[in-house]
Amino acid sequence: MRVGSIDELKKLSFWSRVLGWLSIIGWCIFVAALIVYHYARPEHETLLTEIFGVDVRTHWHITLGDLFIILLLFGLLTSLITFTINLMLFSRHRQHIWINNLILIFTLLGGIALYLFGF
């Protein structure tokens, strides 16, 4: 049997598939949060906005800011569930820790810190 064959995919356990789908869902939530962040963040003044007298928003759009935080928290919850399942599933050998979930957890925490503390 070849590595990565269809037969090998059929033998994956239920929890391995759940891990994969939760990881994909977590990253999709993160991408949605990035899109909301783009529209919710304060706008920056540039030379052109000063020359033409264009008003810029210097505060967070409150509704989109709340949606941004909700998406980040929901993504963080999904990633923590995925990480917990991963630890329980592969607790004996520790041969299969999904690094992408750790990266996602730290990135989501950074996004929450960005919103709350305004770095």
PDB file of C-alpha atoms in Angstrom, residues 1-116:
ATOM      1  CA  MET A   1       0.000   0.000   0.000  1.00  0.00           C
ATOM      2  CA  ARG A   2       1.372   3.415  -0.992  1.00  0.00           C
ATOM      3  CA  VAL A   3       1.747   6.197   1.505  1.00  0.00           C
ATOM      4  CA  GLY A   4      -1.162   8.611   1.112  1.00  0.00           C
ATOM      5  CA  SER A   5      -3.312   6.125  -0.805  1.00  0.00           C
ATOM      6  CA  ILE A   6      -7.104   5.973  -0.685  1.00  0.00           C
ATOM      7  CA  ASP A   7      -7.012   2.786   1.390  1.00  0.00           C
ATOM      8  CA  GLU A   8      -4.847   4.495   3.964  1.00  0.00           C
ATOM      9  CA  LEU A   9      -7.278   7.429   4.139  1.00  0.00           C
ATOM     10  CA  LYS A  10     -10.182   5.051   4.710  1.00  0.00           C
ATOM     11  CA  LYS A  11      -8.385   3.577   7.719  1.00  0.00           C
ATOM     12  CA  LEU A  12      -8.117   6.932   9.517  1.00  0.00           C
ATOM     13  CA  SER A  13      -9.937   6.930  12.789  1.00  0.00           C
ATOM     14  CA  PHE A  14     -12.968   9.083  13.434  1.00  0.00           C
ATOM     15  CA  TRP A  15     -11.042  11.362  15.793  1.00  0.00           C
ATOM     16  CA  SER A  16      -8.296  11.973  13.250  1.00  0.00           C
ATOM     17  CA  ARG A  17     -10.906  13.188  10.805  1.00  0.00           C
ATOM     18  CA  VAL A  18     -12.475  15.354  13.507  1.00  0.00           C
ATOM     19  CA  LEU A  19      -9.050  16.856  14.189  1.00  0.00           C
ATOM     20  CA  GLY A  20      -8.596  17.669  10.526  1.00  0.00           C
ATOM     21  CA  TRP A  21     -12.003  19.268  10.129  1.00  0.00           C
ATOM     22  CA  LEU A  22     -11.706  21.279  13.349  1.00  0.00           C
ATOM     23  CA  SER A  23      -8.333  22.547  12.215  1.00  0.00           C
ATOM     24  CA  ILE A  24      -9.755  23.650   8.864  1.00  0.00           C
ATOM     25  CA  ILE A  25     -12.720  25.318  10.581  1.00  0.00           C
ATOM     26  CA  GLY A  26     -10.365  27.137  12.977  1.00  0.00           C
ATOM     27  CA  TRP A  27      -8.303  28.543  10.116  1.00  0.00           C
ATOM     28  CA  CYS A  28     -11.450  29.591   8.212  1.00  0.00           C
ATOM     29  CA  ILE A  29     -12.667  31.447  11.291  1.00  0.00           C
ATOM     30  CA  PHE A  30      -9.275  33.156  11.507  1.00  0.00           C
ATOM     31  CA  VAL A  31      -9.461  34.281   7.872  1.00  0.00           C
ATOM     32  CA  ALA A  32     -12.977  35.631   8.507  1.00  0.00           C
ATOM     33  CA  ALA A  33     -11.637  37.504  11.554  1.00  0.00           C
ATOM     34  CA  LEU A  34      -8.884  39.036   9.405  1.00  0.00           C
ATOM     35  CA  ILE A  35     -11.462  40.290   6.916  1.00  0.00           C
ATOM     36  CA  VAL A  36     -13.554  41.801   9.720  1.00  0.00           C
ATOM     37  CA  TYR A  37     -10.387  43.342  11.220  1.00  0.00           C
ATOM     38  CA  HIS A  38      -9.670  45.126   7.954  1.00  0.00           C
ATOM     39  CA  TYR A  39     -13.015  46.916   8.074  1.00  0.00           C
ATOM     40  CA  ALA A  40     -13.178  47.417  11.861  1.00  0.00           C
ATOM     41  CA  ARG A  41      -9.755  48.902  12.584  1.00  0.00           C
ATOM     42  CA  PRO A  42      -9.090  52.633  12.821  1.00  0.00           C
ATOM     43  CA  GLU A  43      -8.021  54.260   9.585  1.00  0.00           C
ATOM     44  CA  HIS A  44      -4.583  55.845   9.343  1.00  0.00           C
ATOM     45  CA  GLU A  45      -4.001  59.373   8.212  1.00  0.00           C
ATOM     46  CA  THR A  46      -1.780  59.762   5.189  1.00  0.00           C
ATOM     47  CA  LEU A  47      -0.397  62.741   3.350  1.00  0.00           C
ATOM     48  CA  LEU A  48      -3.206  62.559   0.798  1.00  0.00           C
ATOM     49  CA  THR A  49      -5.924  62.560   3.448  1.00  0.00           C
ATOM     50  CA  GLU A  50      -4.383  65.679   4.998  1.00  0.00           C
ATOM     51  CA  ILE A  51      -4.011  67.478   1.646  1.00  0.00           C
ATOM     52  CA  PHE A  52      -7.584  66.813   0.530  1.00  0.00           C
ATOM     53  CA  GLY A  53      -9.117  67.164   3.995  1.00  0.00           C
ATOM     54  CA  VAL A  54     -10.603  63.685   4.072  1.00  0.00           C
ATOM     55  CA  ASP A  55     -11.976  62.686   7.452  1.00  0.00           C
ATOM     56  CA  VAL A  56     -10.571  59.428   8.768  1.00  0.00           C
ATOM     57  CA  ARG A  57     -11.986  57.281  11.521  1.00  0.00           C
ATOM     58  CA  THR A  58      -9.556  57.155  14.445  1.00  0.00           C
ATOM     59  CA  HIS A  59     -11.509  54.628  16.506  1.00  0.00           C
ATOM     60  CA  TRP A  60     -12.639  51.042  16.105  1.00  0.00           C
ATOM     61  CA  HIS A  61     -15.996  50.451  14.410  1.00  0.00           C
ATOM     62  CA  ILE A  62     -17.809  49.162  17.474  1.00  0.00           C
ATOM     63  CA  THR A  63     -20.108  46.597  15.833  1.00  0.00           C
ATOM     64  CA  LEU A  64     -17.380  45.128  13.642  1.00  0.00           C
ATOM     65  CA  GLY A  65     -14.949  45.261  16.570  1.00  0.00           C
ATOM     66  CA  ASP A  66     -17.326  43.134  18.616  1.00  0.00           C
ATOM     67  CA  LEU A  67     -17.704  40.712  15.719  1.00  0.00           C
ATOM     68  CA  PHE A  68     -13.892  40.581  15.442  1.00  0.00           C
ATOM     69  CA  ILE A  69     -13.534  39.636  19.107  1.00  0.00           C
ATOM     70  CA  ILE A  70     -16.343  37.067  18.871  1.00  0.00           C
ATOM     71  CA  LEU A  71     -14.681  35.432  15.872  1.00  0.00           C
ATOM     72  CA  LEU A  72     -11.304  35.382  17.619  1.00  0.00           C
ATOM     73  CA  LEU A  73     -12.771  33.849  20.773  1.00  0.00           C
ATOM     74  CA  PHE A  74     -14.751  31.261  18.795  1.00  0.00           C
ATOM     75  CA  GLY A  75     -11.629  30.392  16.799  1.00  0.00           C
ATOM     76  CA  LEU A  76      -9.613  30.145  20.010  1.00  0.00           C
ATOM     77  CA  LEU A  77     -12.215  27.818  21.525  1.00  0.00           C
ATOM     78  CA  THR A  78     -12.183  25.638  18.409  1.00  0.00           C
ATOM     79  CA  SER A  79      -8.377  25.508  18.406  1.00  0.00           C
ATOM     80  CA  LEU A  80      -8.185  24.649  22.103  1.00  0.00           C
ATOM     81  CA  ILE A  81     -10.707  21.829  21.620  1.00  0.00           C
ATOM     82  CA  THR A  82      -8.651  20.555  18.681  1.00  0.00           C
ATOM     83  CA  PHE A  83      -5.439  20.752  20.702  1.00  0.00           C
ATOM     84  CA  THR A  84      -7.051  18.900  23.639  1.00  0.00           C
ATOM     85  CA  ILE A  85      -8.355  16.125  21.376  1.00  0.00           C
ATOM     86  CA  ASN A  86      -4.915  15.890  19.805  1.00  0.00           C
ATOM     87  CA  LEU A  87      -3.227  15.506  23.190  1.00  0.00           C
ATOM     88  CA  MET A  88      -5.709  12.874  24.340  1.00  0.00           C
ATOM     89  CA  LEU A  89      -5.605  10.961  21.047  1.00  0.00           C
ATOM     90  CA  PHE A  90      -1.831  10.778  20.803  1.00  0.00           C
ATOM     91  CA  SER A  91      -0.959  10.856  24.512  1.00  0.00           C
ATOM     92  CA  ARG A  92       0.989   7.600  24.502  1.00  0.00           C
ATOM     93  CA  HIS A  93       3.601   8.312  21.897  1.00  0.00           C
ATOM     94  CA  ARG A  94       3.467  12.090  21.382  1.00  0.00           C
ATOM     95  CA  GLN A  95       4.408  11.410  17.782  1.00  0.00           C
ATOM     96  CA  HIS A  96       1.712  13.490  16.160  1.00  0.00           C
ATOM     97  CA  ILE A  97       1.240  16.963  17.661  1.00  0.00           C
ATOM     98  CA  TRP A  98      -0.329  19.338  15.159  1.00  0.00           C
ATOM     99  CA  ILE A  99       1.873  22.422  15.117  1.00  0.00           C
ATOM    100  CA  ASN A 100      -0.597  24.399  12.989  1.00  0.00           C
ATOM    101  CA  ASN A 101      -3.039  24.457  15.912  1.00  0.00           C
ATOM    102  CA  LEU A 102      -0.383  25.880  18.209  1.00  0.00           C
ATOM    103  CA  ILE A 103       0.410  28.558  15.638  1.00  0.00           C
ATOM    104  CA  LEU A 104      -3.291  29.345  15.336  1.00  0.00           C
ATOM    105  CA  ILE A 105      -3.749  29.560  19.115  1.00  0.00           C
ATOM    106  CA  PHE A 106      -0.861  32.018  19.511  1.00  0.00           C
ATOM    107  CA  THR A 107      -2.013  34.062  16.521  1.00  0.00           C
ATOM    108  CA  LEU A 108      -5.547  34.309  17.891  1.00  0.00           C
ATOM    109  CA  LEU A 109      -4.204  35.355  21.282  1.00  0.00           C
ATOM    110  CA  GLY A 110      -2.120  38.010  19.519  1.00  0.00           C
ATOM    111  CA  GLY A 111      -5.223  39.296  17.731  1.00  0.00           C
ATOM    112  CA  ILE A 112      -7.101  39.553  21.017  1.00  0.00           C
ATOM    113  CA  ALA A 113      -4.166  41.436  22.550  1.00  0.00           C
ATOM    114  CA  LEU A 114      -4.076  43.741  19.523  1.00  0.00           C
ATOM    115  CA  TYR A 115      -7.710  44.661  19.990  1.00  0.00           C
ATOM    116  CA  LEU A 116      -7.679  44.993  23.773  1.00  0.00           C
TER     117      LEU A 116
END
